[in-house]
Each structure stands twice: as C-alpha cells, then as structure tokens.
C-alpha cells in the first residue's frame, strides 16, 4: 500500500513539473492584471508618472505593520494604493492612525466584497504589486519583503 501511494505521489510530481508555469498564469492574464491595476490607480487620481505599489494589507497583520514604516521614506515619484478587505470605517480609521490622510501619494481602498482580491488572485496578505510607469510589466510579491531596498534601487 505504501509503495502504491509513493508511486502516485511521484507520478503527480512528474506531471506537475511538466506543466509550464504559463499554464497557470498566462501572459494574457498578466496583461489584464496590469490593466486592472492601472484602471484602479486612474480612478483614484494617482499620478501616472509615479511608480505605483498596490499593497493588500489588514490592520491586524503583523507583517503588514512591519512593512508600513518603510513607506515613509518614499514621497517622490512613488504612489501607494493600500487595499484592505475591511469596511470603510475600519480602513479609514486605520489610515488616519497611520497618518496616510495627509499624504498625497497614499490612497486607501476598502475591498470588503473582495473584488480586487479575487480579480488579482491575491493568495495572502501582505501581497504587493509594483508597476513602473515606463514598463508594461509588473512585479508581484507575496509576504514580507524589504520595500526600502527595492524602491531605493529605482
């Protein structure tokens, strides 16, 4: 019985390794994700010349909190769209607490019905998407990462 389970597991691994990653996330889908993010940014009035970071967060997420102070150092040529799946009152209270209401380059969005979350297939929080204004491509990062190091190199 153990050998049969092992054989099935090995066959599954071989089968999945033969499927190209593009099968799961095609270029067409990738382009539609970039278009969705640009449309969201446009509707919020984000400066189209800025590098845009779209970050999915939650006020109670420790990893999200660890990343947020890094946003303070990047005022020039960067815009941030912060998306949370809580309702407007919770999101606005958190934005006020963080001092984001005074910042012209931080936009806060309540996604309590998970429209953005589902459209962009966000696996967990924090998840970030970074769009460069000149590029048609974007970077997707899942989990905690050093925003300062990345944005300072741009």
PDB file of C-alpha atoms in Angstrom:
ATOM      1  CA  UNK A   1       0.000   0.000   0.000  1.00  0.00           C
ATOM      2  CA  UNK A   2       2.862   2.383   0.866  1.00  0.00           C
ATOM      3  CA  UNK A   3       4.539   1.703  -2.473  1.00  0.00           C
ATOM      4  CA  UNK A   4       1.309   2.497  -4.357  1.00  0.00           C
ATOM      5  CA  UNK A   5       0.993   5.838  -2.532  1.00  0.00           C
ATOM      6  CA  UNK A   6       4.630   6.634  -3.278  1.00  0.00           C
ATOM      7  CA  UNK A   7       4.187   5.788  -6.977  1.00  0.00           C
ATOM      8  CA  UNK A   8       1.090   8.018  -7.188  1.00  0.00           C
ATOM      9  CA  UNK A   9       2.954  10.865  -5.465  1.00  0.00           C
ATOM     10  CA  UNK A  10       5.949  10.542  -7.806  1.00  0.00           C
ATOM     11  CA  UNK A  11       3.661  10.498 -10.865  1.00  0.00           C
ATOM     12  CA  UNK A  12       1.860  13.606  -9.610  1.00  0.00           C
ATOM     13  CA  UNK A  13       5.151  15.469  -9.110  1.00  0.00           C
ATOM     14  CA  UNK A  14       6.388  14.465 -12.574  1.00  0.00           C
ATOM     15  CA  UNK A  15       3.095  15.520 -14.169  1.00  0.00           C
ATOM     16  CA  UNK A  16       3.020  18.902 -12.426  1.00  0.00           C
ATOM     17  CA  UNK A  17       6.664  19.626 -13.188  1.00  0.00           C
ATOM     18  CA  UNK A  18       5.968  19.079 -16.893  1.00  0.00           C
ATOM     19  CA  UNK A  19       3.266  21.774 -16.939  1.00  0.00           C
ATOM     20  CA  UNK A  20       4.729  25.177 -17.742  1.00  0.00           C
ATOM     21  CA  UNK A  21       4.026  27.943 -15.225  1.00  0.00           C
ATOM     22  CA  UNK A  22       2.359  29.932 -18.015  1.00  0.00           C
ATOM     23  CA  UNK A  23      -0.422  27.355 -17.915  1.00  0.00           C
ATOM     24  CA  UNK A  24      -1.392  28.703 -14.512  1.00  0.00           C
ATOM     25  CA  UNK A  25      -0.723  32.390 -15.185  1.00  0.00           C
ATOM     26  CA  UNK A  26      -0.746  33.270 -18.843  1.00  0.00           C
ATOM     27  CA  UNK A  27       0.669  36.437 -20.371  1.00  0.00           C
ATOM     28  CA  UNK A  28      -2.841  37.435 -21.403  1.00  0.00           C
ATOM     29  CA  UNK A  29      -3.992  37.214 -17.776  1.00  0.00           C
ATOM     30  CA  UNK A  30      -0.852  39.062 -16.673  1.00  0.00           C
ATOM     31  CA  UNK A  31      -1.651  41.929 -19.077  1.00  0.00           C
ATOM     32  CA  UNK A  32      -5.233  42.095 -17.852  1.00  0.00           C
ATOM     33  CA  UNK A  33      -3.966  42.302 -14.250  1.00  0.00           C
ATOM     34  CA  UNK A  34      -1.735  45.245 -15.170  1.00  0.00           C
ATOM     35  CA  UNK A  35      -4.671  46.928 -16.917  1.00  0.00           C
ATOM     36  CA  UNK A  36      -6.883  46.377 -13.875  1.00  0.00           C
ATOM     37  CA  UNK A  37      -4.262  47.921 -11.561  1.00  0.00           C
ATOM     38  CA  UNK A  38      -3.772  50.904 -13.894  1.00  0.00           C
ATOM     39  CA  UNK A  39      -7.557  51.404 -14.078  1.00  0.00           C
ATOM     40  CA  UNK A  40      -7.849  51.332 -10.290  1.00  0.00           C
ATOM     41  CA  UNK A  41      -4.997  53.825  -9.955  1.00  0.00           C
ATOM     42  CA  UNK A  42      -6.525  56.096 -12.603  1.00  0.00           C
ATOM     43  CA  UNK A  43      -9.906  56.080 -10.832  1.00  0.00           C
ATOM     44  CA  UNK A  44      -8.191  57.171  -7.609  1.00  0.00           C
ATOM     45  CA  UNK A  45      -6.295  60.003  -9.308  1.00  0.00           C
ATOM     46  CA  UNK A  46      -2.826  58.505  -8.876  1.00  0.00           C
ATOM     47  CA  UNK A  47      -0.043  60.339 -10.715  1.00  0.00           C
ATOM     48  CA  UNK A  48       0.602  58.251 -13.835  1.00  0.00           C
ATOM     49  CA  UNK A  49       4.277  59.253 -13.848  1.00  0.00           C
ATOM     50  CA  UNK A  50       4.890  57.651 -10.455  1.00  0.00           C
ATOM     51  CA  UNK A  51       5.982  54.108  -9.775  1.00  0.00           C
ATOM     52  CA  UNK A  52       2.907  52.507  -8.256  1.00  0.00           C
ATOM     53  CA  UNK A  53       2.798  49.999  -5.430  1.00  0.00           C
ATOM     54  CA  UNK A  54      -0.546  48.314  -4.807  1.00  0.00           C
ATOM     55  CA  UNK A  55      -0.465  46.559  -1.430  1.00  0.00           C
ATOM     56  CA  UNK A  56      -3.097  44.270   0.047  1.00  0.00           C
ATOM     57  CA  UNK A  57      -2.980  44.543   3.833  1.00  0.00           C
ATOM     58  CA  UNK A  58      -5.006  44.143   7.003  1.00  0.00           C
ATOM     59  CA  UNK A  59      -4.817  46.368  10.103  1.00  0.00           C
ATOM     60  CA  UNK A  60      -4.193  43.335  12.329  1.00  0.00           C
ATOM     61  CA  UNK A  61      -1.451  41.773  10.172  1.00  0.00           C
ATOM     62  CA  UNK A  62       1.950  41.935  11.903  1.00  0.00           C
ATOM     63  CA  UNK A  63       3.882  41.539   8.634  1.00  0.00           C
ATOM     64  CA  UNK A  64       1.891  44.389   7.105  1.00  0.00           C
ATOM     65  CA  UNK A  65       2.678  46.594  10.105  1.00  0.00           C
ATOM     66  CA  UNK A  66       6.367  45.789   9.746  1.00  0.00           C
ATOM     67  CA  UNK A  67       6.323  46.963   6.118  1.00  0.00           C
ATOM     68  CA  UNK A  68       4.358  50.182   6.621  1.00  0.00           C
ATOM     69  CA  UNK A  69       7.085  52.359   8.193  1.00  0.00           C
ATOM     70  CA  UNK A  70       9.122  51.804   5.034  1.00  0.00           C
ATOM     71  CA  UNK A  71       6.526  53.819   3.081  1.00  0.00           C
ATOM     72  CA  UNK A  72       7.525  56.982   4.949  1.00  0.00           C
ATOM     73  CA  UNK A  73      10.846  57.298   3.106  1.00  0.00           C
ATOM     74  CA  UNK A  74       9.369  57.344  -0.382  1.00  0.00           C
ATOM     75  CA  UNK A  75       7.451  60.509  -1.207  1.00  0.00           C
ATOM     76  CA  UNK A  76       8.916  61.435  -4.579  1.00  0.00           C
ATOM     77  CA  UNK A  77       7.950  59.517  -7.713  1.00  0.00           C
ATOM     78  CA  UNK A  78       6.108  56.798  -5.773  1.00  0.00           C
ATOM     79  CA  UNK A  79       2.392  56.299  -5.175  1.00  0.00           C
ATOM     80  CA  UNK A  80       0.887  53.685  -2.910  1.00  0.00           C
ATOM     81  CA  UNK A  81      -2.594  52.166  -3.155  1.00  0.00           C
ATOM     82  CA  UNK A  82      -3.364  50.304   0.050  1.00  0.00           C
ATOM     83  CA  UNK A  83      -6.214  47.774  -0.284  1.00  0.00           C
ATOM     84  CA  UNK A  84      -7.898  46.193   2.742  1.00  0.00           C
ATOM     85  CA  UNK A  85     -10.862  43.828   2.881  1.00  0.00           C
ATOM     86  CA  UNK A  86     -12.391  45.573   5.896  1.00  0.00           C
ATOM     87  CA  UNK A  87     -15.265  48.064   5.627  1.00  0.00           C
ATOM     88  CA  UNK A  88     -14.751  51.789   5.014  1.00  0.00           C
ATOM     89  CA  UNK A  89     -14.923  52.838   8.663  1.00  0.00           C
ATOM     90  CA  UNK A  90     -12.198  50.391   9.766  1.00  0.00           C
ATOM     91  CA  UNK A  91      -9.959  51.233   6.791  1.00  0.00           C
ATOM     92  CA  UNK A  92     -10.388  54.997   7.214  1.00  0.00           C
ATOM     93  CA  UNK A  93      -9.702  54.820  10.970  1.00  0.00           C
ATOM     94  CA  UNK A  94      -6.523  52.853  10.302  1.00  0.00           C
ATOM     95  CA  UNK A  95      -5.425  55.295   7.584  1.00  0.00           C
ATOM     96  CA  UNK A  96      -5.972  58.181   9.998  1.00  0.00           C
ATOM     97  CA  UNK A  97      -3.970  56.389  12.690  1.00  0.00           C
ATOM     98  CA  UNK A  98      -1.083  55.813  10.240  1.00  0.00           C
ATOM     99  CA  UNK A  99      -1.114  59.437   9.067  1.00  0.00           C
ATOM    100  CA  UNK A 100      -1.921  58.458   5.493  1.00  0.00           C
ATOM    101  CA  UNK A 101      -4.738  61.000   5.145  1.00  0.00           C
ATOM    102  CA  UNK A 102      -2.176  63.821   4.997  1.00  0.00           C
ATOM    103  CA  UNK A 103      -0.039  62.118   2.354  1.00  0.00           C
ATOM    104  CA  UNK A 104      -0.888  62.936  -1.256  1.00  0.00           C
ATOM    105  CA  UNK A 105       0.795  59.770  -2.566  1.00  0.00           C
ATOM    106  CA  UNK A 106      -1.055  57.177  -0.425  1.00  0.00           C
ATOM    107  CA  UNK A 107      -4.551  56.068  -1.431  1.00  0.00           C
ATOM    108  CA  UNK A 108      -6.619  53.732   0.738  1.00  0.00           C
ATOM    109  CA  UNK A 109      -9.262  51.391  -0.693  1.00  0.00           C
ATOM    110  CA  UNK A 110     -11.826  49.251   1.118  1.00  0.00           C
ATOM    111  CA  UNK A 111     -12.385  45.963  -0.718  1.00  0.00           C
ATOM    112  CA  UNK A 112     -14.888  44.400   1.668  1.00  0.00           C
ATOM    113  CA  UNK A 113     -16.516  42.392  -1.139  1.00  0.00           C
ATOM    114  CA  UNK A 114     -13.126  41.033  -2.337  1.00  0.00           C
ATOM    115  CA  UNK A 115     -13.472  42.359  -5.897  1.00  0.00           C
ATOM    116  CA  UNK A 116      -9.827  43.456  -6.219  1.00  0.00           C
ATOM    117  CA  UNK A 117      -8.648  40.486  -4.169  1.00  0.00           C
ATOM    118  CA  UNK A 118     -10.356  37.972  -6.467  1.00  0.00           C
ATOM    119  CA  UNK A 119      -9.559  39.778  -9.723  1.00  0.00           C
ATOM    120  CA  UNK A 120      -5.827  39.795  -8.959  1.00  0.00           C
ATOM    121  CA  UNK A 121      -5.851  36.344  -7.320  1.00  0.00           C
ATOM    122  CA  UNK A 122      -4.234  37.531  -4.099  1.00  0.00           C
ATOM    123  CA  UNK A 123      -3.097  34.444  -2.156  1.00  0.00           C
ATOM    124  CA  UNK A 124      -2.429  36.093   1.234  1.00  0.00           C
ATOM    125  CA  UNK A 125      -1.529  39.317   2.973  1.00  0.00           C
ATOM    126  CA  UNK A 126       0.648  41.188   2.557  1.00  0.00           C
ATOM    127  CA  UNK A 127       0.746  40.961  -1.224  1.00  0.00           C
ATOM    128  CA  UNK A 128       2.201  43.778  -3.314  1.00  0.00           C
ATOM    129  CA  UNK A 129       2.137  44.657  -6.994  1.00  0.00           C
ATOM    130  CA  UNK A 130       4.643  47.200  -8.343  1.00  0.00           C
ATOM    131  CA  UNK A 131       4.118  48.931 -11.676  1.00  0.00           C
ATOM    132  CA  UNK A 132       6.785  51.044 -13.272  1.00  0.00           C
ATOM    133  CA  UNK A 133       5.267  53.836 -15.414  1.00  0.00           C
ATOM    134  CA  UNK A 134       7.514  53.046 -18.410  1.00  0.00           C
ATOM    135  CA  UNK A 135       7.104  49.286 -18.284  1.00  0.00           C
ATOM    136  CA  UNK A 136       4.124  47.259 -19.355  1.00  0.00           C
ATOM    137  CA  UNK A 137       5.051  44.582 -16.873  1.00  0.00           C
ATOM    138  CA  UNK A 138       4.814  44.476 -13.098  1.00  0.00           C
ATOM    139  CA  UNK A 139       6.266  42.687 -10.105  1.00  0.00           C
ATOM    140  CA  UNK A 140       4.152  40.673  -7.683  1.00  0.00           C
ATOM    141  CA  UNK A 141       5.476  39.957  -4.196  1.00  0.00           C
ATOM    142  CA  UNK A 142       3.722  37.763  -1.641  1.00  0.00           C
ATOM    143  CA  UNK A 143       4.617  38.101   2.037  1.00  0.00           C
ATOM    144  CA  UNK A 144       7.003  40.404   3.866  1.00  0.00           C
ATOM    145  CA  UNK A 145       9.826  41.968   1.863  1.00  0.00           C
ATOM    146  CA  UNK A 146      12.136  44.967   2.109  1.00  0.00           C
ATOM    147  CA  UNK A 147      10.288  47.789   0.356  1.00  0.00           C
ATOM    148  CA  UNK A 148      13.090  50.269   1.152  1.00  0.00           C
ATOM    149  CA  UNK A 149      15.731  48.191  -0.581  1.00  0.00           C
ATOM    150  CA  UNK A 150      13.573  47.688  -3.686  1.00  0.00           C
ATOM    151  CA  UNK A 151      12.300  51.259  -4.055  1.00  0.00           C
ATOM    152  CA  UNK A 152      15.697  52.803  -3.280  1.00  0.00           C
ATOM    153  CA  UNK A 153      17.129  50.946  -6.262  1.00  0.00           C
ATOM    154  CA  UNK A 154      14.584  52.516  -8.626  1.00  0.00           C
TER     155      UNK A 154
END
